[in-house]
Coordinates of N, CA, C and O in Angstrom, one line a residue:
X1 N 72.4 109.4 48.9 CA 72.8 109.6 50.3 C 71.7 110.3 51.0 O 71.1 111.3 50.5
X2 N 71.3 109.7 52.6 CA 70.3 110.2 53.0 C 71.0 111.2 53.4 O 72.2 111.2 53.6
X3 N 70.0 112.7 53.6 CA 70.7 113.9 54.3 C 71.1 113.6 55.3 O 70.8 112.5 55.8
X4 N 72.4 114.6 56.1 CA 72.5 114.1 57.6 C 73.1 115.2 57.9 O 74.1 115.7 57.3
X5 N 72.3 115.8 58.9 CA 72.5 117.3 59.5 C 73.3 116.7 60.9 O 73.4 115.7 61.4
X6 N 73.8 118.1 61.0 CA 74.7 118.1 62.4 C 73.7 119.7 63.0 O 73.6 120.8 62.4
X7 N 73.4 119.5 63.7 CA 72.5 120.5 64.7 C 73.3 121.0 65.9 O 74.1 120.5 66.6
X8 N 72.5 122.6 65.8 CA 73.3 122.9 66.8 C 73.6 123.0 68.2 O 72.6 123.1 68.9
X9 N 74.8 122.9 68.8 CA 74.9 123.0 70.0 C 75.3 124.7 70.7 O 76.3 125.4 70.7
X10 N 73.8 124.7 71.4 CA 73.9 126.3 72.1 C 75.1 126.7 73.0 O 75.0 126.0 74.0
X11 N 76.2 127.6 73.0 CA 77.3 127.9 73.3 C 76.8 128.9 74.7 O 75.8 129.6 74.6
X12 N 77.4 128.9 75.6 CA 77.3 129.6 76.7 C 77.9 130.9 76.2 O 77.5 132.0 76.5
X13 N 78.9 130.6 75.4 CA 80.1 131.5 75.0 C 79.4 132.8 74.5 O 79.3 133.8 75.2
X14 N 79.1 132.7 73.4 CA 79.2 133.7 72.7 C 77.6 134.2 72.3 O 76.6 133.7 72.8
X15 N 77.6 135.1 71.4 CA 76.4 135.9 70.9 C 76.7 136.6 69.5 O 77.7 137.4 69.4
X16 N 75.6 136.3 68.0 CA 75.8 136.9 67.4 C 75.1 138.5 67.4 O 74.0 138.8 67.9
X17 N 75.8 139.1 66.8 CA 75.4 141.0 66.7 C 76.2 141.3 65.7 O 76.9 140.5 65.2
X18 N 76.1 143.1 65.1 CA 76.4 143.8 64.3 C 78.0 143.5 64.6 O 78.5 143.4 65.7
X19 N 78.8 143.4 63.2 CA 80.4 143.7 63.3 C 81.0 144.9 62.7 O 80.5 145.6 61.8
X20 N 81.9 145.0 63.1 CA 82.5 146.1 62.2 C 83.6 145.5 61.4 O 84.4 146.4 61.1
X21 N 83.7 144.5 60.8 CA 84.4 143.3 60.0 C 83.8 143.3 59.6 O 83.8 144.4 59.1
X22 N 82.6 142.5 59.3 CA 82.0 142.1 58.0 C 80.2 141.6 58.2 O 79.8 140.5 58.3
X23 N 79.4 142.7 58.2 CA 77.7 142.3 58.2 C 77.9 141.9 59.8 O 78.1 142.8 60.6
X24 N 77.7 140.4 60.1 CA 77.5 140.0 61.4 C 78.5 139.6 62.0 O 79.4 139.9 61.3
X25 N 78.9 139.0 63.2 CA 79.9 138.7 63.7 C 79.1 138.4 65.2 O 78.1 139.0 65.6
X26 N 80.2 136.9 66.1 CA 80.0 136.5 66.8 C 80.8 137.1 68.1 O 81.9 137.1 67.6
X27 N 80.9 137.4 69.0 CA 81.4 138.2 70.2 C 81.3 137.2 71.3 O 80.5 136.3 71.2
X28 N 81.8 137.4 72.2 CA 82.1 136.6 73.6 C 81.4 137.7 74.4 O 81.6 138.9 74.6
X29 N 80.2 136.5 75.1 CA 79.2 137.2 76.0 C 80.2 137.1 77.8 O 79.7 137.5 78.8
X30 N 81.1 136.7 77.8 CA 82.2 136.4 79.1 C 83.5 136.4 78.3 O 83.8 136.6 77.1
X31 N 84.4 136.1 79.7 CA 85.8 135.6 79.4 C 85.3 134.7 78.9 O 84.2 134.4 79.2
X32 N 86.3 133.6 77.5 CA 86.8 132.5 77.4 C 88.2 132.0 77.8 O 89.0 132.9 78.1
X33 N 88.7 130.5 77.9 CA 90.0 131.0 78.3 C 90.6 130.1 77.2 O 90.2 129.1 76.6
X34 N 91.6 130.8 77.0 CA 92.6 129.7 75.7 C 92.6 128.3 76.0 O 92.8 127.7 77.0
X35 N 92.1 127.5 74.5 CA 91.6 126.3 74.7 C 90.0 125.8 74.8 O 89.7 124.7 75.2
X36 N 89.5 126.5 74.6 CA 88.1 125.9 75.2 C 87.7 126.6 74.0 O 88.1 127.7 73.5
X37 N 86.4 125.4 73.5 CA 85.9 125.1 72.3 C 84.8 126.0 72.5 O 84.1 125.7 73.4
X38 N 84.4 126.9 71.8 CA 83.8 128.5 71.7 C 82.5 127.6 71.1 O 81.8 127.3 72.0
X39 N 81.8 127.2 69.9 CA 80.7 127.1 69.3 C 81.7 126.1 68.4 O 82.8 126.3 68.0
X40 N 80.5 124.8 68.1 CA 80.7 124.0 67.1 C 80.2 124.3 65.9 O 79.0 124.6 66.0
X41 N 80.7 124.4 64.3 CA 80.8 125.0 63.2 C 79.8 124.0 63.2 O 80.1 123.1 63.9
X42 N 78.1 123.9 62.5 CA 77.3 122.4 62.1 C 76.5 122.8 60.9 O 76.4 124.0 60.8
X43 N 76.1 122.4 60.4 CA 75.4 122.3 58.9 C 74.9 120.8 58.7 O 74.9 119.8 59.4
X44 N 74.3 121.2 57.2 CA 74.0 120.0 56.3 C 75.7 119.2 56.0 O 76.8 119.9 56.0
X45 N 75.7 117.7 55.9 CA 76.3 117.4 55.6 C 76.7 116.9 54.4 O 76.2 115.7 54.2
X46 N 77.5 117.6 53.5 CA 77.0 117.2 51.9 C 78.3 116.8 51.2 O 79.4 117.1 51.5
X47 N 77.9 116.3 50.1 CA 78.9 115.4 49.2 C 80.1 116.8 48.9 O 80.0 117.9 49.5
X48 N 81.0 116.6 47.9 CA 82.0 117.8 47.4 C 81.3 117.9 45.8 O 81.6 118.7 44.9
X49 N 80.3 116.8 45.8 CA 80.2 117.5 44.0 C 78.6 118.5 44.5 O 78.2 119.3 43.7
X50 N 77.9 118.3 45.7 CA 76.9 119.6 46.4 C 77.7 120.6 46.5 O 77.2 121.7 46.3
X51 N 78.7 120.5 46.8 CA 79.6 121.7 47.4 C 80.1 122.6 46.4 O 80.1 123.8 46.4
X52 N 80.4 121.7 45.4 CA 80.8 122.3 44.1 C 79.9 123.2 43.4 O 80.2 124.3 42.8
X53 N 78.3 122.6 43.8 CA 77.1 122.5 43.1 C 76.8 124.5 43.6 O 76.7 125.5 42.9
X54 N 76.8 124.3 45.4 CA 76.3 125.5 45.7 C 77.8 126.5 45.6 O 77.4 127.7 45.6
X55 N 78.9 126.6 45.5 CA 80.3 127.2 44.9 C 79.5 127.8 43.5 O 79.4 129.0 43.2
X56 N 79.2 126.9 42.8 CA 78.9 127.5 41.0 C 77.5 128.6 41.7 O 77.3 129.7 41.2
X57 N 77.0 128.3 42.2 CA 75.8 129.5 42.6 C 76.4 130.2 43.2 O 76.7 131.1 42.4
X58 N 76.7 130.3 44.2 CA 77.3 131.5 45.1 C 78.0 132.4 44.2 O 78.1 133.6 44.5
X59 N 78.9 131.6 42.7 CA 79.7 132.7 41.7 C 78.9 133.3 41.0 O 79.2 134.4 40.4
X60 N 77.4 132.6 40.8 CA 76.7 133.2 39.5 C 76.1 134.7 40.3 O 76.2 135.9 39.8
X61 N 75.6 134.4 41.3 CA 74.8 135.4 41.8 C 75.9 136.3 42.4 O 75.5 137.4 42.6
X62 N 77.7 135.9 42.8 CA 77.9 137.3 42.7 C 78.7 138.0 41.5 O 79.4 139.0 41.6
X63 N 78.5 137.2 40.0 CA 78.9 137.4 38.8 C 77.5 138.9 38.7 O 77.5 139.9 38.0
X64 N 76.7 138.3 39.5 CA 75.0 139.6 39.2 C 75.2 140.7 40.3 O 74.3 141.5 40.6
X65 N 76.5 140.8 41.1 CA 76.5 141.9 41.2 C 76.1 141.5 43.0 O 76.2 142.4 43.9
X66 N 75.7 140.5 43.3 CA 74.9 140.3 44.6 C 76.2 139.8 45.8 O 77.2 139.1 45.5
X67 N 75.9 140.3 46.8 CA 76.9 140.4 48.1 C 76.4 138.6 48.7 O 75.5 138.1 49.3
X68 N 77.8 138.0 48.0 CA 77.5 136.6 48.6 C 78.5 136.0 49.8 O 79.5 136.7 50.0
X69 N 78.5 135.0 50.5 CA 79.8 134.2 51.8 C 79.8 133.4 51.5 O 78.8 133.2 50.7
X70 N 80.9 132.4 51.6 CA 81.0 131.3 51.8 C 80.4 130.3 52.7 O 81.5 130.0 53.3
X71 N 79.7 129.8 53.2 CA 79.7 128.9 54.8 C 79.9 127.3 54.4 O 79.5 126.7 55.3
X72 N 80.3 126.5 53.4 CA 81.2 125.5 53.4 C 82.1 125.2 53.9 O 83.0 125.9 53.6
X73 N 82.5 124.0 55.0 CA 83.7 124.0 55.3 C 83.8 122.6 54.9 O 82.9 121.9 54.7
X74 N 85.2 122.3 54.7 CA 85.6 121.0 54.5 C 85.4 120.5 55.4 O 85.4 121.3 56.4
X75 N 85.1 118.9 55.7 CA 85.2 118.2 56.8 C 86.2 116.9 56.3 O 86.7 116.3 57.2
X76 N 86.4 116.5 55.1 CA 86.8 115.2 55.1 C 86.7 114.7 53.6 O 85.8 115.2 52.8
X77 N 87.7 113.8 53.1 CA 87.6 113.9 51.6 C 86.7 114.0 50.9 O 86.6 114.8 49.9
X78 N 85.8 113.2 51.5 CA 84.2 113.0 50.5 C 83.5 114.0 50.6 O 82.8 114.5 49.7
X79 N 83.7 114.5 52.2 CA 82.2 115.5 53.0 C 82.5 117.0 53.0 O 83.6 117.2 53.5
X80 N 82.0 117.8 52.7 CA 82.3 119.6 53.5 C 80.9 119.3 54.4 O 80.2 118.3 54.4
X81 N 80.8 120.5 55.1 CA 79.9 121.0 55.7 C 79.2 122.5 55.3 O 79.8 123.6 55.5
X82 N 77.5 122.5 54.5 CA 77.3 123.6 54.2 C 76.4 124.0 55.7 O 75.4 123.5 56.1
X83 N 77.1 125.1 56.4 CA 76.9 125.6 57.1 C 75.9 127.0 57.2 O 75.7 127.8 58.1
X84 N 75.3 127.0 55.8 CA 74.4 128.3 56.0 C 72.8 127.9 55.8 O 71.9 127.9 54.9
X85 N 73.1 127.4 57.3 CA 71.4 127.2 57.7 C 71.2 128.2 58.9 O 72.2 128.8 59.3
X86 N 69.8 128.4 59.6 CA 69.7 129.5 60.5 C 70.5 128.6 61.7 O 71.2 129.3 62.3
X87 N 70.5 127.6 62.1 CA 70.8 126.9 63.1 C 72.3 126.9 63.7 O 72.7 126.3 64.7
X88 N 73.5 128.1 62.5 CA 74.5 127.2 62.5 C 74.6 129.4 63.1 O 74.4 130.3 62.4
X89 N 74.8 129.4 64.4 CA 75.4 130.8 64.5 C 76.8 130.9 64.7 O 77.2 131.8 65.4
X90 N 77.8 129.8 64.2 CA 78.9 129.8 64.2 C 79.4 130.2 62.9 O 80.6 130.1 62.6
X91 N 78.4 130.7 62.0 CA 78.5 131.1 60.5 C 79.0 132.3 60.6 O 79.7 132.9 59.8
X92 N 78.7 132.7 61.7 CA 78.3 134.5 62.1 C 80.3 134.8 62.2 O 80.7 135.9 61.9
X93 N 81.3 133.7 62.7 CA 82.5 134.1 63.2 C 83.3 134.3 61.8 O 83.6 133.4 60.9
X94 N 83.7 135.9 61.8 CA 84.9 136.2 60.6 C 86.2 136.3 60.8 O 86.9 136.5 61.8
X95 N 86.5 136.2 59.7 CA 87.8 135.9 59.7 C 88.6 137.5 59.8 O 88.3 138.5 59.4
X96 N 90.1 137.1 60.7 CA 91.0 137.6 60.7 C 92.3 137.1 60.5 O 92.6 136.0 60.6
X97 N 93.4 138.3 60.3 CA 94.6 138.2 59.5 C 95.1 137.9 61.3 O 96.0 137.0 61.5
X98 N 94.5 138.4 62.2 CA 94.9 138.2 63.5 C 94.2 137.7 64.2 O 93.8 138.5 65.0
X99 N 93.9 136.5 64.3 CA 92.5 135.5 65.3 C 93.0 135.2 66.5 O 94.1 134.8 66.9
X100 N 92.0 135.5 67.1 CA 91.6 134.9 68.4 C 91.4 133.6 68.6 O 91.5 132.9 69.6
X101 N 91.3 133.3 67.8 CA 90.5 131.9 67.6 C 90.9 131.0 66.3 O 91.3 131.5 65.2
X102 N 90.6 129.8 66.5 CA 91.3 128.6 65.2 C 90.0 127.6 64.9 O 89.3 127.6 65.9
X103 N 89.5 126.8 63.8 CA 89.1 126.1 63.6 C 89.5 124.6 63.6 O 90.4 124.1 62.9
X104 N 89.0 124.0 64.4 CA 90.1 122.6 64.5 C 88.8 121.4 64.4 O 87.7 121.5 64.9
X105 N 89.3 120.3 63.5 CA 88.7 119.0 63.0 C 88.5 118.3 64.2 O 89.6 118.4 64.8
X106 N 87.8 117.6 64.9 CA 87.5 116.8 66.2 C 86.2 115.6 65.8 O 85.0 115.6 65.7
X107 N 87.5 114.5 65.7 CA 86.1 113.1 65.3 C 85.2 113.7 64.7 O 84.0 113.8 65.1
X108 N 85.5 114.2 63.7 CA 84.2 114.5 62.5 C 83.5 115.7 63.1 O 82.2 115.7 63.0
X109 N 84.1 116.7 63.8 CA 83.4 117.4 64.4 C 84.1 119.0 64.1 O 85.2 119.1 64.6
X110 N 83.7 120.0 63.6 CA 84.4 121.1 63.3 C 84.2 122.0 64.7 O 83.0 121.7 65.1
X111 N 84.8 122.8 65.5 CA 85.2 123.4 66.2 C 86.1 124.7 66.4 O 87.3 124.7 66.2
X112 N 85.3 125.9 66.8 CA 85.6 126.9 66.7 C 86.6 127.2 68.0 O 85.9 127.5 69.0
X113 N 87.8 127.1 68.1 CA 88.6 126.7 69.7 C 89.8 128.1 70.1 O 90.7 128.4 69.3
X114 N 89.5 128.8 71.2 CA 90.2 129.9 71.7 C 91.8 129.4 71.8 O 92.4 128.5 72.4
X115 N 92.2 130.5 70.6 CA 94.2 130.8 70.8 C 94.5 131.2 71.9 O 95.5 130.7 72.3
X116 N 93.9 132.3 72.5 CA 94.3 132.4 73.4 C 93.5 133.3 74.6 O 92.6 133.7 74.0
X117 N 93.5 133.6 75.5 CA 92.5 134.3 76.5 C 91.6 135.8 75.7 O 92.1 136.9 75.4
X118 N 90.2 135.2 75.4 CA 89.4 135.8 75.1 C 88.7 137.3 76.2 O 88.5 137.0 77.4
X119 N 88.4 138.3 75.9 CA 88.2 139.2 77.0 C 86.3 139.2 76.1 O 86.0 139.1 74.9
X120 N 85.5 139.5 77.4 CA 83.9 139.9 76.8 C 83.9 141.5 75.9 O 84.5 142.6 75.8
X121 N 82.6 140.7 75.4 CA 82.5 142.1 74.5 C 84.0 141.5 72.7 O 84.1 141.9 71.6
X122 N 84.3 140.8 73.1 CA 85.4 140.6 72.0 C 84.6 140.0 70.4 O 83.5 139.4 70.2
X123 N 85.6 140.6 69.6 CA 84.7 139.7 68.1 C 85.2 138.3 68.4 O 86.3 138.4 68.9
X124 N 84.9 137.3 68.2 CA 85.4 135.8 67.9 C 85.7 135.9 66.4 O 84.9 136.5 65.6
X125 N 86.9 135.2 65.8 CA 87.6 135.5 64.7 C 88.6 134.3 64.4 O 89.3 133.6 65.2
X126 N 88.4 134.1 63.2 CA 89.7 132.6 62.7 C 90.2 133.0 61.4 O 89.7 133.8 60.6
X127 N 91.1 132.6 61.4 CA 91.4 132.5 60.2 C 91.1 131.1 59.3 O 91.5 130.0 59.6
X128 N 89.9 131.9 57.6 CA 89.5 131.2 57.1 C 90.2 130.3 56.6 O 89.8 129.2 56.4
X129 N 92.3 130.9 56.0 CA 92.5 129.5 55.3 C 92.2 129.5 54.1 O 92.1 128.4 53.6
X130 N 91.8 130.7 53.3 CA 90.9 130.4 51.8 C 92.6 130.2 51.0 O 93.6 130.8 51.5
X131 N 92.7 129.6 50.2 CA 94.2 129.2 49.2 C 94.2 130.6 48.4 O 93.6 131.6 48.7
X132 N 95.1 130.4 47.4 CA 95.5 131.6 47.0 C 94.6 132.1 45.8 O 94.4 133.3 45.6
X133 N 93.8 130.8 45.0 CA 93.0 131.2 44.1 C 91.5 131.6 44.8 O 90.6 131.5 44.0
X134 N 91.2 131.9 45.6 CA 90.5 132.2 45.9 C 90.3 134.6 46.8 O 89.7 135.6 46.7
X135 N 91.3 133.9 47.3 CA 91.9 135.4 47.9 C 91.4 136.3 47.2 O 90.2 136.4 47.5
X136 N 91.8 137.2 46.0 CA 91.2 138.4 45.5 C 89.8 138.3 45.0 O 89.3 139.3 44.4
X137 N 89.0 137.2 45.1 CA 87.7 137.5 45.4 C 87.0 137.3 46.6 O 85.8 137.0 46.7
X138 N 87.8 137.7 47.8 CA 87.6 137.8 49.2 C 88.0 139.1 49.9 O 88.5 138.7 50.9
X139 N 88.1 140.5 49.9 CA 88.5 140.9 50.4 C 88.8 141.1 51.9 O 87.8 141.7 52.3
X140 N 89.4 141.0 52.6 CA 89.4 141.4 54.3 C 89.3 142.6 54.6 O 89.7 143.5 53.9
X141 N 88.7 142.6 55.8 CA 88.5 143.8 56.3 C 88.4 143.7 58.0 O 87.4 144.2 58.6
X142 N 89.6 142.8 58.7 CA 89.7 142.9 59.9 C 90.9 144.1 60.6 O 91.0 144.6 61.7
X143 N 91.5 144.4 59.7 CA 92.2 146.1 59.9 C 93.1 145.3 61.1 O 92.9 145.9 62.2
X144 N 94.1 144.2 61.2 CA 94.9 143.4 61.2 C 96.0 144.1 61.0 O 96.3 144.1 59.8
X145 N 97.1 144.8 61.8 CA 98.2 145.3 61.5 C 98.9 144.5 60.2 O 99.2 145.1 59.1
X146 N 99.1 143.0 60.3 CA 99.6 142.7 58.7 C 98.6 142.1 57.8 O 98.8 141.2 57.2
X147 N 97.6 142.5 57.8 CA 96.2 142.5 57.1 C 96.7 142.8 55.2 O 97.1 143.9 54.8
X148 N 96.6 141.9 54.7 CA 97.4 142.0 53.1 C 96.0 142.4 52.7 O 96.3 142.9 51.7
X149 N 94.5 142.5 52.8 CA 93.2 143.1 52.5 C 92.6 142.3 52.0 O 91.5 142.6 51.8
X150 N 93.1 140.7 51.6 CA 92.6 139.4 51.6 C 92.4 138.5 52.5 O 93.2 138.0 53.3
X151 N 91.4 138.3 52.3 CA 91.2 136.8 53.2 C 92.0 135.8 52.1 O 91.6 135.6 50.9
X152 N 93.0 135.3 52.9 CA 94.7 134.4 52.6 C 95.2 133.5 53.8 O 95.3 134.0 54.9
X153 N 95.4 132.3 53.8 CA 96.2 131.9 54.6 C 97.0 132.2 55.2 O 97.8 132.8 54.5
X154 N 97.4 132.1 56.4 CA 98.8 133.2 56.6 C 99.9 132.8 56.0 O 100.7 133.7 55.8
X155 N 100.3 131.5 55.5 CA 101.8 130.9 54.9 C 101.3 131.3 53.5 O 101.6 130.8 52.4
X156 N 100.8 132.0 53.7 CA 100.7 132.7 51.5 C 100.8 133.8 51.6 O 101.2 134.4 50.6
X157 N 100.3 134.8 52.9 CA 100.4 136.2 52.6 C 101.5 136.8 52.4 O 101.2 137.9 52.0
X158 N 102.5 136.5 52.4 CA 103.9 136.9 52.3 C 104.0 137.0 50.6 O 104.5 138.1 50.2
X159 N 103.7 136.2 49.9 CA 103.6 135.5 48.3 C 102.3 137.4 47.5 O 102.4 138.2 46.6
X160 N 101.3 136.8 48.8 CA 100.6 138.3 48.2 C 101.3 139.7 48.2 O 101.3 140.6 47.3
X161 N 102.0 139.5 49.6 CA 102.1 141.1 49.7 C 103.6 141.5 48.5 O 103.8 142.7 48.0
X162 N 104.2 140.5 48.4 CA 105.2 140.5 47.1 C 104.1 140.9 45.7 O 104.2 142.0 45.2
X163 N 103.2 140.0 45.4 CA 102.8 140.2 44.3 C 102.3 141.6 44.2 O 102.4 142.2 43.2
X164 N 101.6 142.3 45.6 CA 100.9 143.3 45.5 C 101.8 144.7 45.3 O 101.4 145.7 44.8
X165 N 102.7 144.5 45.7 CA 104.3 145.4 45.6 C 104.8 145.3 44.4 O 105.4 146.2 43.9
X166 N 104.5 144.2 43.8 CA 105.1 144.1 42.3 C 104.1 145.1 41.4 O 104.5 145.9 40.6
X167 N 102.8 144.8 41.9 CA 101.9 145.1 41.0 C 101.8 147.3 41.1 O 101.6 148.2 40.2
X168 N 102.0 147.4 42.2 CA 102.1 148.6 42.7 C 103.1 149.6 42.0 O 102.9 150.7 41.7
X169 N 104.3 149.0 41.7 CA 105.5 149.0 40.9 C 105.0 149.3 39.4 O 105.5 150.1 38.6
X170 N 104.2 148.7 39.2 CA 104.4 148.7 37.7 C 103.1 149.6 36.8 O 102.9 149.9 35.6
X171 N 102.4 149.8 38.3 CA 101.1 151.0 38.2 C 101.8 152.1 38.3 O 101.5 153.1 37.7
X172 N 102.6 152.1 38.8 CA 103.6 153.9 39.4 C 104.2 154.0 38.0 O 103.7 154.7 37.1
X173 N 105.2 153.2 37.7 CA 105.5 153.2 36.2 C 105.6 153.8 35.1 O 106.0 153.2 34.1

């Protein structure tokens, strides 16, 4: 398969800088208003057994102790999107237990799109969505009133914060 990049499109929107979530983070240089598509998510576009390929790296090197991210996104049975090229400053947007913001599929087009009226100066934030096997090797740290301390789906965190009560139970013990 020949490569096929998706390149970026410069957002009026926003600007990456320092977060207090996690390393970098993207912020709203203005209002946005709910609805309107903030920065398009773009990368390399690569098979799921590449995806797999750079997944088994990203565990080795943080099996060595090294501070690694994700920036794959799914796009489509065949395709993800590896997103960690310099081009892609929609890599920069972290996740929260409480987002401002949603990632939504558009004709083959991933899309970073305002929940609801964004104020400047704001972090831009989605929820990642990672499943459950994934979770406790993600911790969160958007300090999210119902923030379970994983990056989790929201229809699973409920499932965590049970398990984490169970587990808490049986450490007091």
């Amino acid at each position: 398969m020949k490569e096929r990049i998706r390149k970026a499109t410069p957002s009026p929107w926003v600007a990456a800088s320092n977060s207090g979530i996690h390393g970098n983070g993207l912020f709203a240089k203005c209002a946005i208003p709910k609805g309107t598509g903030v920065i398009e998510y773009v990368g390399r576009v690569i098979t799921k057994a590449e995806a797999e390929r750079i997944e088994d790296e990203r565990l080795a090197r943080a099996d060595r102790g090294e501070r690694t991210a994700i920036y794959t996104f799914i796009l489509n049975t065949r395709y993800d999107i590896d997103g960690n090229v310099s081009w892609n400053v929609a890599r920069f947007a972290n996740h929260s237990c409480d987002p401002n913001c949603e990632a939504l599929l558009d004709s083959g087009h991933i899309w970073i799109t305002a929940l609801r009226d964004i104020t400047p100066g704001e972090e831009i934030t989605y929820d990642y969505r990672f499943d459950w096997n994934l979770c406790r090797d993600h911790p969160c740290h958007c300090g999210a009133g119902d923030c379970t301390g994983y990056i989790l789906r929201k229809d699973l965190r409920w499932r965590l914060r049970r398990r984490l009560s169970r587990e808490q139970q049986e450490t007091a013990a």
